[in-house]
Amino acid sequence: PVLFELDLALLTAAGVPAAAPVSKLPVVRRDLALVVGEAVPAADVVAAMTAARIPSVAHVAVFDVYRGPGIELGKKSLAILVLMQDTARTLTDADIDATVAGFIALLEQRPRSHGGGVVDRRKARRRPAGLDLGRLPERLRRVPTTAPNVVPN
């Protein structure tokens, strides 16, 4: 009697995971709040950021979607977690800022069938927890939050 059947072609087609070095250097976390059109899937934003293949970026994920007061009708705010780490050196503020600016520029230029870039530049910002962003200088608005609470969209 046959208990089960395996398709060997499917099993061998899957790639074997590659080993990666474990870094002894700290992970840097940045939370980005991006205002996008309601029709823009959060998965598309994460996919675009992941497709950029920035070497220092270890992980990108959406952890919150907000619709409500402060966000105009037809838009939503995506809170995106970006974890950065280098295996050879500690990332500098300039490295981190350049990565964040690159992500925002990438998403602004990405064509969408729903009209223009994915991100509304005027609304894109890092979102520190518990701070009134309007009263802080730009350089202080880039403080990461501490609780990940990663929830899939």
XYZ file of N, CA, C and O in Angstrom:
612
model
N 0.827 -1.200 0.000
C 0.000 0.000 0.000
C 0.872 1.265 0.000
O 1.877 1.327 0.676
N 0.458 2.277 -0.728
C 1.154 3.561 -0.813
C 0.558 4.494 0.226
O -0.644 4.745 0.238
N 1.418 5.022 1.110
C 0.941 5.930 2.158
C 0.906 7.379 1.697
O 0.028 8.132 2.070
N 1.895 7.768 0.909
C 1.912 9.129 0.370
C 2.810 9.163 -0.850
O 3.582 8.242 -1.095
N 2.708 10.266 -1.586
C 3.482 10.412 -2.803
C 4.161 11.770 -2.773
O 3.558 12.767 -2.366
N 5.417 11.832 -3.191
C 6.176 13.079 -3.241
C 6.562 13.395 -4.676
O 6.970 12.504 -5.416
N 6.455 14.667 -5.031
C 6.917 15.113 -6.341
C 8.345 15.607 -6.160
O 8.583 16.702 -5.645
N 9.316 14.796 -6.548
C 10.728 15.098 -6.341
C 11.147 16.384 -7.054
O 11.979 17.134 -6.552
N 10.556 16.657 -8.208
C 10.904 17.876 -8.955
C 10.571 19.128 -8.145
O 11.336 20.097 -8.129
N 9.437 19.119 -7.459
C 9.062 20.270 -6.627
C 10.008 20.417 -5.432
O 10.365 21.527 -5.035
N 10.391 19.317 -4.828
C 11.287 19.367 -3.669
C 12.675 19.873 -4.037
O 13.292 20.626 -3.292
N 13.183 19.473 -5.179
C 14.533 19.882 -5.580
C 14.543 21.278 -6.196
O 15.601 21.898 -6.296
N 13.391 21.787 -6.613
C 13.328 23.126 -7.209
C 13.499 24.223 -6.167
O 13.964 25.320 -6.472
N 13.130 23.935 -4.924
C 13.261 24.938 -3.864
C 14.738 25.137 -3.533
O 15.504 24.182 -3.446
N 15.135 26.372 -3.371
C 16.523 26.676 -3.047
C 16.879 26.280 -1.625
O 16.017 26.206 -0.748
N 18.146 26.014 -1.441
C 18.646 25.676 -0.115
C 19.019 26.982 0.587
O 19.676 27.838 -0.008
N 18.605 27.169 1.826
C 18.946 28.408 2.531
C 20.463 28.586 2.637
O 21.198 27.624 2.844
N 20.898 29.817 2.469
C 22.321 30.133 2.566
C 22.636 30.655 3.961
O 21.836 31.387 4.551
N 23.780 30.288 4.466
C 24.210 30.774 5.778
C 24.663 32.223 5.665
O 25.245 32.624 4.657
N 24.378 33.001 6.669
C 24.800 34.396 6.713
C 25.546 34.623 8.023
O 25.201 34.032 9.049
N 26.558 35.477 7.997
C 27.305 35.720 9.238
C 26.436 36.433 10.284
O 25.586 37.248 9.935
N 26.652 36.090 11.534
C 25.938 36.733 12.627
C 26.764 37.939 13.059
O 27.945 37.818 13.352
N 26.118 39.083 13.088
C 26.827 40.312 13.439
C 26.921 40.490 14.952
O 25.981 40.197 15.687
N 28.052 40.996 15.386
C 28.235 41.333 16.801
C 27.897 42.802 17.040
O 27.993 43.288 18.154
N 27.515 43.482 15.975
C 27.227 44.914 16.043
C 25.734 45.147 16.273
O 24.900 44.288 15.958
N 25.369 46.320 16.802
C 23.970 46.570 17.162
C 23.037 46.717 15.964
O 23.442 47.162 14.898
N 21.794 46.345 16.182
C 20.728 46.535 15.201
C 20.167 47.938 15.414
O 19.978 48.372 16.540
N 19.904 48.629 14.311
C 19.297 49.958 14.374
C 17.862 49.832 13.892
O 17.603 49.242 12.850
N 16.929 50.377 14.657
C 15.517 50.325 14.309
C 15.023 51.718 13.933
O 15.288 52.694 14.642
N 14.321 51.805 12.845
C 13.639 53.032 12.465
C 12.204 52.663 12.123
O 11.949 51.690 11.423
N 11.281 53.454 12.621
C 9.869 53.309 12.290
C 9.509 54.464 11.368
O 9.732 55.622 11.725
N 8.973 54.139 10.217
C 8.583 55.162 9.255
C 7.067 55.219 9.185
O 6.406 54.173 9.149
N 6.515 56.411 9.169
C 5.081 56.595 8.966
C 4.918 57.184 7.568
O 5.397 58.278 7.290
N 4.277 56.434 6.690
C 4.111 56.847 5.302
C 2.629 56.993 4.993
O 1.856 56.067 5.232
N 2.243 58.139 4.463
C 0.854 58.355 4.068
C 0.745 57.993 2.591
O 1.456 58.536 1.756
N -0.126 57.021 2.316
C -0.302 56.516 0.955
C -1.784 56.518 0.608
O -2.631 56.649 1.480
N -2.067 56.338 -0.664
C -3.452 56.228 -1.095
C -4.102 54.976 -0.519
O -3.436 53.966 -0.293
N -5.389 55.043 -0.292
C -6.133 53.921 0.281
C -6.009 52.671 -0.589
O -6.007 51.552 -0.083
N -5.879 52.839 -1.895
C -5.814 51.709 -2.816
C -4.434 51.045 -2.865
O -4.287 49.995 -3.467
N -3.434 51.651 -2.247
C -2.078 51.097 -2.276
C -1.959 49.983 -1.231
O -2.092 50.236 -0.040
N -1.710 48.745 -1.656
C -1.562 47.656 -0.690
C -0.262 47.818 0.119
O 0.786 48.135 -0.437
N -0.344 47.590 1.411
C 0.843 47.679 2.265
C 1.910 46.697 1.807
O 3.108 46.992 1.864
N 1.488 45.545 1.320
C 2.442 44.542 0.844
C 3.263 45.067 -0.330
O 4.439 44.728 -0.468
N 2.665 45.911 -1.185
C 3.411 46.493 -2.303
C 4.496 47.438 -1.811
O 5.590 47.503 -2.379
N 4.197 48.194 -0.774
C 5.189 49.121 -0.218
C 6.359 48.334 0.363
O 7.530 48.632 0.092
N 6.059 47.316 1.148
C 7.118 46.482 1.735
C 7.905 45.783 0.639
O 9.139 45.710 0.690
N 7.226 45.279 -0.377
C 7.910 44.596 -1.482
C 8.856 45.537 -2.217
O 9.975 45.144 -2.571
N 8.432 46.774 -2.432
C 9.295 47.750 -3.103
C 10.531 48.048 -2.257
O 11.650 48.149 -2.781
N 10.340 48.181 -0.956
C 11.467 48.467 -0.069
C 12.417 47.270 -0.004
O 13.634 47.432 -0.009
N 11.871 46.077 0.032
C 12.690 44.863 0.084
C 13.431 44.663 -1.237
O 14.590 44.249 -1.255
N 12.775 44.966 -2.352
C 13.376 44.795 -3.671
C 14.575 45.716 -3.885
O 15.424 45.434 -4.729
N 14.655 46.794 -3.122
C 15.801 47.705 -3.239
C 17.100 47.017 -2.825
O 18.179 47.434 -3.219
N 17.000 45.964 -2.037
C 18.143 45.150 -1.605
C 19.293 45.990 -1.054
O 20.435 45.845 -1.467
N 18.972 46.845 -0.118
C 20.004 47.647 0.542
C 20.732 46.722 1.513
O 20.100 46.109 2.375
N 22.052 46.575 1.373
C 22.788 45.575 2.160
C 22.635 45.702 3.679
O 22.612 44.697 4.374
N 22.528 46.912 4.179
C 22.444 47.082 5.633
C 21.040 46.854 6.191
O 20.858 46.808 7.398
N 20.042 46.699 5.327
C 18.663 46.499 5.782
C 18.404 45.004 5.993
O 18.473 44.208 5.060
N 18.120 44.649 7.242
C 17.907 43.248 7.602
C 16.432 42.848 7.526
O 16.119 41.695 7.247
N 15.526 43.793 7.779
C 14.106 43.436 7.858
C 13.236 44.666 7.623
O 13.544 45.753 8.116
N 12.153 44.480 6.885
C 11.156 45.531 6.649
C 9.779 44.902 6.865
O 9.502 43.832 6.325
N 8.934 45.549 7.665
C 7.592 45.015 7.918
C 6.625 46.135 8.295
O 7.021 47.114 8.927
N 5.370 45.971 7.912
C 4.307 46.893 8.334
C 3.839 46.441 9.714
O 3.595 45.266 9.934
N 3.758 47.389 10.661
C 3.246 47.007 11.973
C 1.986 47.762 12.359
O 1.386 47.473 13.383
N 1.531 48.707 11.539
C 0.284 49.397 11.848
C -0.242 50.084 10.598
O 0.533 50.548 9.756
N -1.549 50.130 10.470
C -2.217 50.903 9.423
C -3.223 51.794 10.128
O -4.055 51.312 10.895
N -3.132 53.118 9.881
C -4.015 54.068 10.565
C -4.850 54.819 9.551
O -4.337 55.331 8.549
N -6.133 54.893 9.839
C -7.076 55.719 9.086
C -7.882 56.479 10.130
O -8.357 55.875 11.078
N -8.006 57.761 9.958
C -8.785 58.509 10.936
C -8.365 59.959 10.985
O -7.767 60.486 10.040
N -8.659 60.622 12.123
C -8.325 62.045 12.260
C -6.849 62.298 11.989
O -5.980 61.565 12.440
N -6.602 63.345 11.197
C -5.235 63.704 10.862
C -4.780 63.149 9.522
O -3.775 63.563 8.985
N -5.533 62.201 8.983
C -5.219 61.611 7.679
C -6.389 61.936 6.754
O -7.542 61.657 7.075
N -6.067 62.532 5.593
C -7.145 62.949 4.706
C -7.907 61.755 4.127
O -7.389 60.637 4.059
N -9.127 62.010 3.720
C -10.005 60.986 3.169
C -9.364 60.372 1.931
O -8.789 61.075 1.107
N -9.432 59.063 1.815
C -8.844 58.374 0.668
C -7.382 58.020 0.864
O -6.730 57.528 -0.043
N -6.850 58.292 2.055
C -5.447 57.990 2.366
C -5.389 57.166 3.646
O -6.345 57.098 4.403
N -4.244 56.567 3.879
C -3.989 55.830 5.116
C -2.527 56.012 5.474
O -1.694 56.324 4.622
N -2.213 55.835 6.740
C -0.841 55.945 7.214
C -0.332 54.546 7.533
O -0.937 53.825 8.328
N 0.770 54.167 6.902
C 1.401 52.882 7.158
C 2.594 53.105 8.083
O 3.447 53.936 7.792
N 2.641 52.383 9.170
C 3.801 52.417 10.057
C 4.672 51.225 9.675
O 4.228 50.078 9.738
N 5.893 51.515 9.246
C 6.775 50.476 8.733
C 8.027 50.384 9.588
O 8.699 51.386 9.845
N 8.331 49.176 10.020
C 9.525 48.880 10.796
C 10.668 48.574 9.840
O 10.516 47.755 8.930
N 11.804 49.250 10.039
C 13.007 48.977 9.257
C 14.124 48.653 10.246
O 14.452 49.480 11.103
N 14.683 47.444 10.137
C 15.825 47.057 10.964
C 17.064 47.058 10.091
O 17.077 46.456 9.015
N 18.110 47.755 10.561
C 19.355 47.865 9.812
C 20.511 47.348 10.659
O 20.554 47.584 11.867
N 21.440 46.660 9.994
C 22.607 46.132 10.691
C 23.688 45.823 9.663
O 23.401 45.366 8.568
N 24.915 46.085 10.048
C 26.066 45.758 9.213
C 26.901 44.741 9.972
O 27.016 44.822 11.195
N 27.488 43.795 9.270
C 28.293 42.780 9.948
C 29.744 43.223 10.132
O 30.486 42.584 10.876
N 30.155 44.312 9.481
C 31.555 44.733 9.539
C 31.800 45.995 10.365
O 32.901 46.196 10.859
N 30.782 46.843 10.473
C 30.987 48.111 11.190
C 29.670 48.614 11.753
O 28.601 48.201 11.326
N 29.782 49.535 12.720
C 28.594 50.161 13.290
C 28.065 51.191 12.293
O 28.839 51.982 11.749
N 26.771 51.177 12.055
C 26.171 52.145 11.140
C 26.169 53.530 11.781
O 25.864 53.673 12.964
N 26.498 54.536 10.993
C 26.504 55.915 11.487
C 25.129 56.537 11.252
O 24.316 56.010 10.477
N 24.893 57.676 11.889
C 23.637 58.398 11.660
C 23.490 58.755 10.188
O 22.388 58.710 9.642
N 24.605 59.108 9.543
C 24.555 59.455 8.119
C 24.131 58.254 7.280
O 23.338 58.398 6.343
N 24.644 57.058 7.604
C 24.252 55.841 6.886
C 22.758 55.585 7.037
O 22.057 55.279 6.064
N 22.288 55.709 8.255
C 20.885 55.428 8.566
C 19.978 56.448 7.889
O 18.982 56.091 7.261
N 20.332 57.722 7.992
C 19.528 58.773 7.358
C 19.488 58.608 5.840
O 18.453 58.824 5.212
N 20.619 58.216 5.256
C 20.673 58.014 3.806
C 19.771 56.849 3.396
O 19.088 56.917 2.365
N 19.751 55.802 4.184
C 18.889 54.648 3.890
C 17.426 55.047 3.950
O 16.641 54.729 3.046
N 17.037 55.765 4.990
C 15.646 56.202 5.138
C 15.260 57.142 3.993
O 14.203 56.986 3.372
N 16.127 58.098 3.680
C 15.858 59.038 2.582
C 15.754 58.286 1.255
O 14.921 58.616 0.406
N 16.588 57.269 1.079
C 16.533 56.458 -0.141
C 15.215 55.720 -0.270
O 14.639 55.649 -1.357
N 14.727 55.167 0.836
C 13.432 54.481 0.814
C 12.317 55.451 0.440
O 11.461 55.142 -0.382
N 12.314 56.624 1.042
C 11.261 57.601 0.758
C 11.328 58.043 -0.702
O 10.308 58.105 -1.390
N 12.548 58.311 -1.210
C 12.703 58.703 -2.613
C 12.249 57.586 -3.547
O 11.567 57.831 -4.548
N 12.597 56.362 -3.223
C 12.192 55.207 -4.025
C 10.669 55.112 -4.098
O 10.097 54.928 -5.178
N 10.008 55.253 -2.978
C 8.551 55.114 -2.944
C 7.852 56.303 -3.595
O 6.762 56.151 -4.155
N 8.460 57.482 -3.530
C 7.876 58.653 -4.207
C 7.891 58.475 -5.718
O 6.970 58.883 -6.402
N 8.943 57.855 -6.239
C 9.119 57.725 -7.690
C 8.404 56.516 -8.258
O 8.223 56.411 -9.459
N 8.002 55.595 -7.412
C 7.382 54.346 -7.871
C 6.027 54.661 -8.501
O 5.132 55.166 -7.845
N 5.866 54.357 -9.791
C 4.583 54.665 -10.442
C 3.460 53.770 -9.922
O 3.668 52.590 -9.665
N 2.314 54.348 -9.738
C 1.140 53.598 -9.278
C -0.013 53.859 -10.237
O -0.188 54.967 -10.718
N -0.820 52.865 -10.454
C -1.989 53.045 -11.307
C -3.009 53.959 -10.628
O -3.870 54.510 -11.268
N -2.871 54.126 -9.290
C -3.807 54.978 -8.547
C -3.322 56.423 -8.497
O -3.783 57.188 -7.701
N -2.314 56.763 -9.303
C -1.914 58.155 -9.419
C -0.648 58.501 -8.667
O -0.635 58.623 -7.458
N 0.454 58.640 -9.407
C 1.695 59.155 -8.833
C 2.452 58.175 -7.962
O 2.227 56.982 -8.011
N 3.373 58.724 -7.175
C 4.188 57.908 -6.293
C 3.379 57.325 -5.149
O 2.272 57.764 -4.868
N 3.951 56.345 -4.518
C 3.270 55.667 -3.430
C 3.146 56.566 -2.208
O 2.150 56.563 -1.516
N 4.169 57.362 -1.932
C 4.236 58.135 -0.698
C 3.935 59.600 -0.948
O 4.405 60.192 -1.906
N 3.153 60.195 -0.061
C 2.921 61.634 -0.055
C 4.083 62.261 0.710
O 4.176 62.123 1.922
N 5.010 62.901 0.022
C 6.243 63.416 0.627
C 5.961 64.329 1.817
O 6.678 64.322 2.797
N 4.906 65.100 1.738
C 4.600 66.024 2.833
C 4.222 65.281 4.102
O 4.312 65.815 5.193
N 3.761 64.050 3.953
C 3.288 63.303 5.108
C 4.258 62.215 5.568
O 4.053 61.613 6.598
N 5.300 61.912 4.772
C 6.238 60.849 5.142
C 7.140 61.344 6.265
O 7.729 62.409 6.178
N 7.225 60.559 7.317
C 8.087 60.920 8.443
C 8.290 59.708 9.333
O 7.550 58.744 9.266
N 9.288 59.797 10.159
C 9.451 58.773 11.179
C 8.475 59.088 12.281
O 8.175 60.243 12.543
N 7.997 58.070 12.958
C 6.953 58.294 13.937
C 7.397 57.841 15.322
O 7.160 56.720 15.716
N 8.049 58.736 16.108
C 8.419 58.356 17.470
C 7.188 58.216 18.351
O 6.205 58.913 18.153
N 7.256 57.304 19.293
C 6.125 57.082 20.187
C 6.037 58.174 21.235
O 7.026 58.540 21.844
N 4.848 58.714 21.449
C 4.591 59.634 22.541
C 5.147 61.035 22.390
O 5.220 61.775 23.359
N 5.581 61.424 21.183
C 6.130 62.763 21.009
C 5.242 63.585 20.081
O 4.693 63.065 19.118
N 5.112 64.883 20.380
C 4.384 65.799 19.517
C 5.357 66.235 18.425
O 6.214 67.085 18.653
N 5.252 65.628 17.251
C 6.214 65.877 16.188
C 6.236 67.322 15.710
O 7.261 67.810 15.276
N 5.115 67.977 15.768
C 5.046 69.341 15.277
C 5.895 70.317 16.077
O 6.260 71.377 15.597
N 6.258 69.968 17.304
C 7.005 70.876 18.157
C 8.483 70.528 18.246
O 9.217 71.163 18.985
N 8.926 69.512 17.494
C 10.323 69.095 17.562
C 11.080 69.514 16.312
O 10.529 69.507 15.217
N 12.381 69.823 16.444
C 13.189 70.047 15.248
C 13.295 68.739 14.458
O 13.198 67.656 15.028
N 13.523 68.830 13.152
C 13.569 67.659 12.279
C 14.542 66.591 12.787
O 14.242 65.421 12.786
N 15.712 66.966 13.250
C 16.706 65.968 13.668
C 16.237 65.161 14.873
O 16.651 64.031 15.048
N 15.335 65.709 15.684
C 14.827 64.981 16.842
C 13.600 64.147 16.519
O 13.169 63.340 17.315
N 13.045 64.337 15.340
C 11.875 63.563 14.930
C 12.256 62.145 14.533
O 11.423 61.326 14.252
N 13.516 61.846 14.486
C 14.003 60.562 13.996
C 14.334 59.585 15.104
O 15.092 58.665 14.921
N 13.772 59.763 16.260
C 14.009 58.859 17.380
C 13.156 57.609 17.189
O 11.952 57.716 16.989
N 13.757 56.393 17.204
C 12.964 55.191 17.002
C 12.091 54.876 18.218
O 12.401 55.256 19.330
N 11.002 54.159 17.951
C 10.166 53.692 19.045
C 10.808 52.442 19.638
O 11.749 51.908 19.081
N 10.302 51.975 20.760
C 10.928 50.834 21.407
C 10.135 49.549 21.335
O 10.686 48.483 21.444
N 8.837 49.600 21.158
C 8.024 48.388 21.145
C 7.668 48.005 19.718
O 7.008 48.754 19.029
N 8.134 46.846 19.229
C 7.874 46.512 17.843
C 6.416 46.212 17.539
O 5.873 46.759 16.595
N 5.751 45.370 18.308
C 4.355 44.998 18.068
C 4.064 44.795 16.592
O 3.187 45.413 16.016
N 4.831 43.945 15.955
C 4.689 43.728 14.521
C 3.427 42.902 14.263
O 3.266 41.813 14.783
N 2.529 43.504 13.478
C 1.263 42.866 13.147
C 1.137 42.877 11.638
O 1.293 43.919 11.010
N 0.883 41.740 11.004
C 0.756 41.737 9.549
C -0.469 42.521 9.097
O -1.459 42.585 9.812
N -0.377 43.096 7.913
C -1.466 43.884 7.360
C -2.519 42.984 6.774
O -2.304 42.007 6.185
